[in-house]
GROMACS .gro file of N, CA and C in nm:
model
  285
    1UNK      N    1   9.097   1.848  -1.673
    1UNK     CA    2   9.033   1.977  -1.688
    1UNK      C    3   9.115   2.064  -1.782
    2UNK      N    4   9.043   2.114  -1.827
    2UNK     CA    5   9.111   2.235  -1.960
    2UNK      C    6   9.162   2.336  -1.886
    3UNK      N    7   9.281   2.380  -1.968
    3UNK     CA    8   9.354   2.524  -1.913
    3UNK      C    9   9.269   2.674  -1.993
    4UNK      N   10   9.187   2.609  -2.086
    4UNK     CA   11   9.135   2.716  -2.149
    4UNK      C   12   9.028   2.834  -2.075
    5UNK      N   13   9.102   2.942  -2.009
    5UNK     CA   14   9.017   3.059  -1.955
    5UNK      C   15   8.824   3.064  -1.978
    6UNK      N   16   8.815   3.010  -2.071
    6UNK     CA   17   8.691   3.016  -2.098
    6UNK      C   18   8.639   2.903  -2.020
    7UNK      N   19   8.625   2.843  -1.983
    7UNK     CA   20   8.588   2.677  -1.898
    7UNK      C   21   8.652   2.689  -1.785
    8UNK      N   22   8.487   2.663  -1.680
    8UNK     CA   23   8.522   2.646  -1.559
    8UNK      C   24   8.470   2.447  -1.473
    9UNK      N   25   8.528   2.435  -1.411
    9UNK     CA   26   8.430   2.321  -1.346
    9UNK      C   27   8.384   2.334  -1.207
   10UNK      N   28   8.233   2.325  -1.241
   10UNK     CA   29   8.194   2.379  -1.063
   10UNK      C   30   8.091   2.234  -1.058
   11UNK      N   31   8.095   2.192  -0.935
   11UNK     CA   32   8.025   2.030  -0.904
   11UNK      C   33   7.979   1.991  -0.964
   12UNK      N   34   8.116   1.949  -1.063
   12UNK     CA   35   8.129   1.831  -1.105
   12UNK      C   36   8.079   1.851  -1.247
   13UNK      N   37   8.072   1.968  -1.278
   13UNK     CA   38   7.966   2.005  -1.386
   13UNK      C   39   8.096   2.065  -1.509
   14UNK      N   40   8.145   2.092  -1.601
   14UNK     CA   41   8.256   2.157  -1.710
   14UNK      C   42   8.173   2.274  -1.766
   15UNK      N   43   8.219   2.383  -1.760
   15UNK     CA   44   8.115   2.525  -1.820
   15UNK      C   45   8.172   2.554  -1.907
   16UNK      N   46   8.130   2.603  -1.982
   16UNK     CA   47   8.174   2.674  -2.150
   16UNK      C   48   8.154   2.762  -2.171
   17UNK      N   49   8.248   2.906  -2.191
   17UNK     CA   50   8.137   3.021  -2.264
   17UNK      C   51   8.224   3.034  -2.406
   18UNK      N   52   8.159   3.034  -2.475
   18UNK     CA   53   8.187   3.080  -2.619
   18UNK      C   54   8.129   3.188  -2.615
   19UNK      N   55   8.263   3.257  -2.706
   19UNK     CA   56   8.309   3.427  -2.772
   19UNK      C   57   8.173   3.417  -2.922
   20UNK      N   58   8.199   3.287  -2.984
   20UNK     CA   59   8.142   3.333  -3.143
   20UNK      C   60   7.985   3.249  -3.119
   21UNK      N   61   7.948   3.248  -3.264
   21UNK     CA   62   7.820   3.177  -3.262
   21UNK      C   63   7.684   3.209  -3.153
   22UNK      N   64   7.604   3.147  -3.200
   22UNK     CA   65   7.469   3.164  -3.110
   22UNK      C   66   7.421   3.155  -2.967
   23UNK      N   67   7.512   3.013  -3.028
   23UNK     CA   68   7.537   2.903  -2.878
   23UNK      C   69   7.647   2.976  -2.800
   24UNK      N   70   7.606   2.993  -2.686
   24UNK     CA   71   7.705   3.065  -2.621
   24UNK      C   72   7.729   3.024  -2.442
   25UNK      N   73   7.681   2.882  -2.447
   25UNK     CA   74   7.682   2.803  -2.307
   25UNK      C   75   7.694   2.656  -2.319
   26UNK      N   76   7.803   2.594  -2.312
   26UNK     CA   77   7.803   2.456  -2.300
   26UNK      C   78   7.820   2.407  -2.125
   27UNK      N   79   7.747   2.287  -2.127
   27UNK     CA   80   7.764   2.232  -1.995
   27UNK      C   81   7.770   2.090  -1.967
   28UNK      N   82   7.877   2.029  -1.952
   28UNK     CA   83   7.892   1.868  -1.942
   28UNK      C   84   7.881   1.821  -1.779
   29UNK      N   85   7.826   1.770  -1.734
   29UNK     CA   86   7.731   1.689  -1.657
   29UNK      C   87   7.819   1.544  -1.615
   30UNK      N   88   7.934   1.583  -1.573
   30UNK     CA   89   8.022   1.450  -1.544
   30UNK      C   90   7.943   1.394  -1.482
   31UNK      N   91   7.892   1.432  -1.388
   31UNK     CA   92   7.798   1.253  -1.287
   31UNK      C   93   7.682   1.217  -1.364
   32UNK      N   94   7.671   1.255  -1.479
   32UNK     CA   95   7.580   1.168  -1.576
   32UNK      C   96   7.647   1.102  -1.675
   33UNK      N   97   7.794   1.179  -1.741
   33UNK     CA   98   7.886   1.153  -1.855
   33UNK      C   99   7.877   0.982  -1.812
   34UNK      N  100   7.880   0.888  -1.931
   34UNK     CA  101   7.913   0.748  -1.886
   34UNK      C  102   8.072   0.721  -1.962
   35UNK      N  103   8.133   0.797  -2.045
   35UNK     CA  104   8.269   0.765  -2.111
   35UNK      C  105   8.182   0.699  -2.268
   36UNK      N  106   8.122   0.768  -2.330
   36UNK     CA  107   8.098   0.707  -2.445
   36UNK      C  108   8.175   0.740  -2.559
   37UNK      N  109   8.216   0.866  -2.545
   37UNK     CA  110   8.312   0.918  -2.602
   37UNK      C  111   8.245   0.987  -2.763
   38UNK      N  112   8.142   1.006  -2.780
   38UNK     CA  113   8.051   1.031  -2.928
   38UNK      C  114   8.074   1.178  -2.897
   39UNK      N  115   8.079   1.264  -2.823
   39UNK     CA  116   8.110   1.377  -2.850
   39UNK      C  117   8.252   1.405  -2.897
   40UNK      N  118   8.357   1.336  -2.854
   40UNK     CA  119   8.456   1.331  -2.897
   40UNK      C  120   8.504   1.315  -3.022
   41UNK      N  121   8.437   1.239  -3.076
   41UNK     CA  122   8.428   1.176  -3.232
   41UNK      C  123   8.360   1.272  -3.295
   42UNK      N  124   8.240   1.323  -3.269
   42UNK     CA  125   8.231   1.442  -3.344
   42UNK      C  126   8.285   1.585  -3.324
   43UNK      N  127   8.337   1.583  -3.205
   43UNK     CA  128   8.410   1.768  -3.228
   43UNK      C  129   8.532   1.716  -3.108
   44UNK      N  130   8.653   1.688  -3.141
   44UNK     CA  131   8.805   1.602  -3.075
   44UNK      C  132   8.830   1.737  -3.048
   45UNK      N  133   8.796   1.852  -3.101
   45UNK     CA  134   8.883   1.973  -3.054
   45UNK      C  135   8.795   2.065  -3.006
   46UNK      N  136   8.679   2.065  -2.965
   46UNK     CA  137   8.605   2.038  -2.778
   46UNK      C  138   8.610   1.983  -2.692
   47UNK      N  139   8.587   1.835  -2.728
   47UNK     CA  140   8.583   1.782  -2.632
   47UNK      C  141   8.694   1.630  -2.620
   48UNK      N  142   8.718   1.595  -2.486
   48UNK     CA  143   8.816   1.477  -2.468
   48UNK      C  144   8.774   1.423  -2.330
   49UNK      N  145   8.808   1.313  -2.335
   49UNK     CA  146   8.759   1.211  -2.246
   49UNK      C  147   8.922   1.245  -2.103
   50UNK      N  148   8.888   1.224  -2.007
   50UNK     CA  149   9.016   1.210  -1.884
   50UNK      C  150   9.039   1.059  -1.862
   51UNK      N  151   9.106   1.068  -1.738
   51UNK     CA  152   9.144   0.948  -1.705
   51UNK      C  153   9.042   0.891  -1.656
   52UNK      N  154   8.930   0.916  -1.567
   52UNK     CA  155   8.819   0.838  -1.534
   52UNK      C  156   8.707   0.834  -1.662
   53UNK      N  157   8.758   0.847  -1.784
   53UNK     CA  158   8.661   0.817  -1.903
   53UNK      C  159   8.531   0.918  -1.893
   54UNK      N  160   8.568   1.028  -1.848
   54UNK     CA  161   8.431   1.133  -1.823
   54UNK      C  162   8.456   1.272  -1.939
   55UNK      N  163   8.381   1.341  -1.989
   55UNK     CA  164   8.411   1.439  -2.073
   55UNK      C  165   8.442   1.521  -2.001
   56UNK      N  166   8.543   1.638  -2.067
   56UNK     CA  167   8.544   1.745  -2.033
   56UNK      C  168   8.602   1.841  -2.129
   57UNK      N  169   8.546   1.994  -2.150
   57UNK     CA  170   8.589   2.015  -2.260
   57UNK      C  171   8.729   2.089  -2.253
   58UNK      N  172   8.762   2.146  -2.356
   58UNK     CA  173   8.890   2.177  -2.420
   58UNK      C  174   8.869   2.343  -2.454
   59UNK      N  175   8.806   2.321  -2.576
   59UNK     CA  176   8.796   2.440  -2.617
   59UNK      C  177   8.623   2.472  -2.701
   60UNK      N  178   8.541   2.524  -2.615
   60UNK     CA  179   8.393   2.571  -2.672
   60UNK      C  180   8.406   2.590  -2.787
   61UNK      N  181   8.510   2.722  -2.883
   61UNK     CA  182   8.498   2.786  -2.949
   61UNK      C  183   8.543   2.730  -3.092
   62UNK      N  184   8.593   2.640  -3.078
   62UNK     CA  185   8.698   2.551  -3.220
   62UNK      C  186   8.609   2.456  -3.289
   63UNK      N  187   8.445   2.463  -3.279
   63UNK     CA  188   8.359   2.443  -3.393
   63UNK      C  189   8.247   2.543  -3.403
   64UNK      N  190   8.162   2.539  -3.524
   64UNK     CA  191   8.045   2.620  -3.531
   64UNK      C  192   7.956   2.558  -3.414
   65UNK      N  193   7.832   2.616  -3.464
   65UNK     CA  194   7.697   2.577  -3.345
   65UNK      C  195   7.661   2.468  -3.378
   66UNK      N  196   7.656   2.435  -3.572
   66UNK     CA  197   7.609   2.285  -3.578
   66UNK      C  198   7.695   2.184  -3.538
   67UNK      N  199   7.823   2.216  -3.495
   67UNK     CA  200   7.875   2.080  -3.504
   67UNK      C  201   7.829   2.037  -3.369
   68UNK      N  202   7.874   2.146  -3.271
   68UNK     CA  203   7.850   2.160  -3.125
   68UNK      C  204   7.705   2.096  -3.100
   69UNK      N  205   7.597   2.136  -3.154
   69UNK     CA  206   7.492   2.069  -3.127
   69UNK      C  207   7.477   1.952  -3.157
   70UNK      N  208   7.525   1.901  -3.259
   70UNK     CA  209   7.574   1.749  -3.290
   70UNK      C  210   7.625   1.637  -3.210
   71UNK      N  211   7.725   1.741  -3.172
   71UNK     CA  212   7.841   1.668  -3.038
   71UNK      C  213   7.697   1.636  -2.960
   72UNK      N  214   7.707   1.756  -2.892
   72UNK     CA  215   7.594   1.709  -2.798
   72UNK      C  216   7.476   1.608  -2.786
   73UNK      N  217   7.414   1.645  -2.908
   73UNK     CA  218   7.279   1.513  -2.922
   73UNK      C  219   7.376   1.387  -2.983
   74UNK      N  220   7.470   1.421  -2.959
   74UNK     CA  221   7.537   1.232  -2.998
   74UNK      C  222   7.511   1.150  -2.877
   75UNK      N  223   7.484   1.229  -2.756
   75UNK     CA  224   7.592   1.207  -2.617
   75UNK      C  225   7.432   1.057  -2.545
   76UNK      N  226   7.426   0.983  -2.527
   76UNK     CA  227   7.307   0.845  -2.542
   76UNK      C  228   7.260   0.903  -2.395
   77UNK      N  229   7.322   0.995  -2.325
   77UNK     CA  230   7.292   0.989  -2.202
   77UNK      C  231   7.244   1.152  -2.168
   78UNK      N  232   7.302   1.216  -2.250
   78UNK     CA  233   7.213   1.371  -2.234
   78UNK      C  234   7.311   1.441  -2.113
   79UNK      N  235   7.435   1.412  -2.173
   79UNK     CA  236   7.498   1.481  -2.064
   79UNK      C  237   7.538   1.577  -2.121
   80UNK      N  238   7.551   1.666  -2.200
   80UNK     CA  239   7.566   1.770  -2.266
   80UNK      C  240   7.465   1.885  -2.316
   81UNK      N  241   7.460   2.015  -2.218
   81UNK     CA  242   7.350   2.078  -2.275
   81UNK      C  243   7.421   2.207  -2.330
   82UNK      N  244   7.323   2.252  -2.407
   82UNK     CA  245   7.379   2.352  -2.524
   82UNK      C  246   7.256   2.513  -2.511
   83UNK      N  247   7.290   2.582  -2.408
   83UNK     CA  248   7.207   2.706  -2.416
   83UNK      C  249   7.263   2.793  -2.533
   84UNK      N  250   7.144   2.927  -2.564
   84UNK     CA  251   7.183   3.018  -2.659
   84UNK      C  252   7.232   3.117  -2.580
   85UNK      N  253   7.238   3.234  -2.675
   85UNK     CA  254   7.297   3.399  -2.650
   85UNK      C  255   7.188   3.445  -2.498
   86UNK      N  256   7.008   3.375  -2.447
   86UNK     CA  257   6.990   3.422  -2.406
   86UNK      C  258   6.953   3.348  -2.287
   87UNK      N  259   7.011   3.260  -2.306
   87UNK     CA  260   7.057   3.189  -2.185
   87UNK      C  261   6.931   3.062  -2.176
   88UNK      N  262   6.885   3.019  -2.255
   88UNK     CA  263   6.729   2.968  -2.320
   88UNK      C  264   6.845   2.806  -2.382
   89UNK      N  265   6.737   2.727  -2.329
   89UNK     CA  266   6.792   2.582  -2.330
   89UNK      C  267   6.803   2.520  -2.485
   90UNK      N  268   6.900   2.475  -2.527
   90UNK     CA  269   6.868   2.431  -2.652
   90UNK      C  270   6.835   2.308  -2.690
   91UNK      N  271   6.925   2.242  -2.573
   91UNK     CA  272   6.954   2.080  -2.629
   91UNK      C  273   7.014   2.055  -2.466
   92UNK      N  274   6.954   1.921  -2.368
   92UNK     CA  275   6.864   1.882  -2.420
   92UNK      C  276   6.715   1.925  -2.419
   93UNK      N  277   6.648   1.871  -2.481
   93UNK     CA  278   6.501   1.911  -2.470
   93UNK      C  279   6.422   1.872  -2.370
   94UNK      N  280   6.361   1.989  -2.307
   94UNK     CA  281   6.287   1.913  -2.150
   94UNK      C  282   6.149   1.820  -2.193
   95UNK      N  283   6.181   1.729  -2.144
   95UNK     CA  284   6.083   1.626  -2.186
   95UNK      C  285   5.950   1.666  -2.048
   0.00000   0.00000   0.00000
């Protein structure tokens, strides 16, 4: 788990609030995370894998919105969702 004030983890879930940008809610979904690690590869200074191979983030704020949304729709399993400023779902998309 991150020491970063901004990120909390409540069951089982990693919260994000980002200061800048649009996007202003990340949420990783450990009991869905499988350890794929594609968010990692696209934004290493959000997000990082633990010892049980599950995401969790680092720091919300250390990419723009596109990369962040990127990260996210990398993720094969949709464990990463990305709300805006008004609290309105971005990614993933409710099917």
């Amino acid at each position: 788990m991150s020491d970063n004030p901004s990120v909390e983890r409540e069951n089982n879930q990693d919260i994000g609030t980002r200061k800048k940008g649009k996007y202003k809610k990340l949420i990783i979904d450990r009991d869905t995370c499988i350890g794929a690690a594609s968010c990692v590869a696209v934004a290493p200074g959000t997000f990082q894998l633990d010892a049980e191979n599950k995401a969790y983030l680092v720091d919300p704020d250390k990419y723009d919105d596109e990369m962040l949304l990127l990260a996210a729709q990398s993720c094969p399993v949709n464990a990463i969702s990305v709300f805006d400023e008004n609290g309105k779902k971005i990614w993933p998309l409710d099917q």
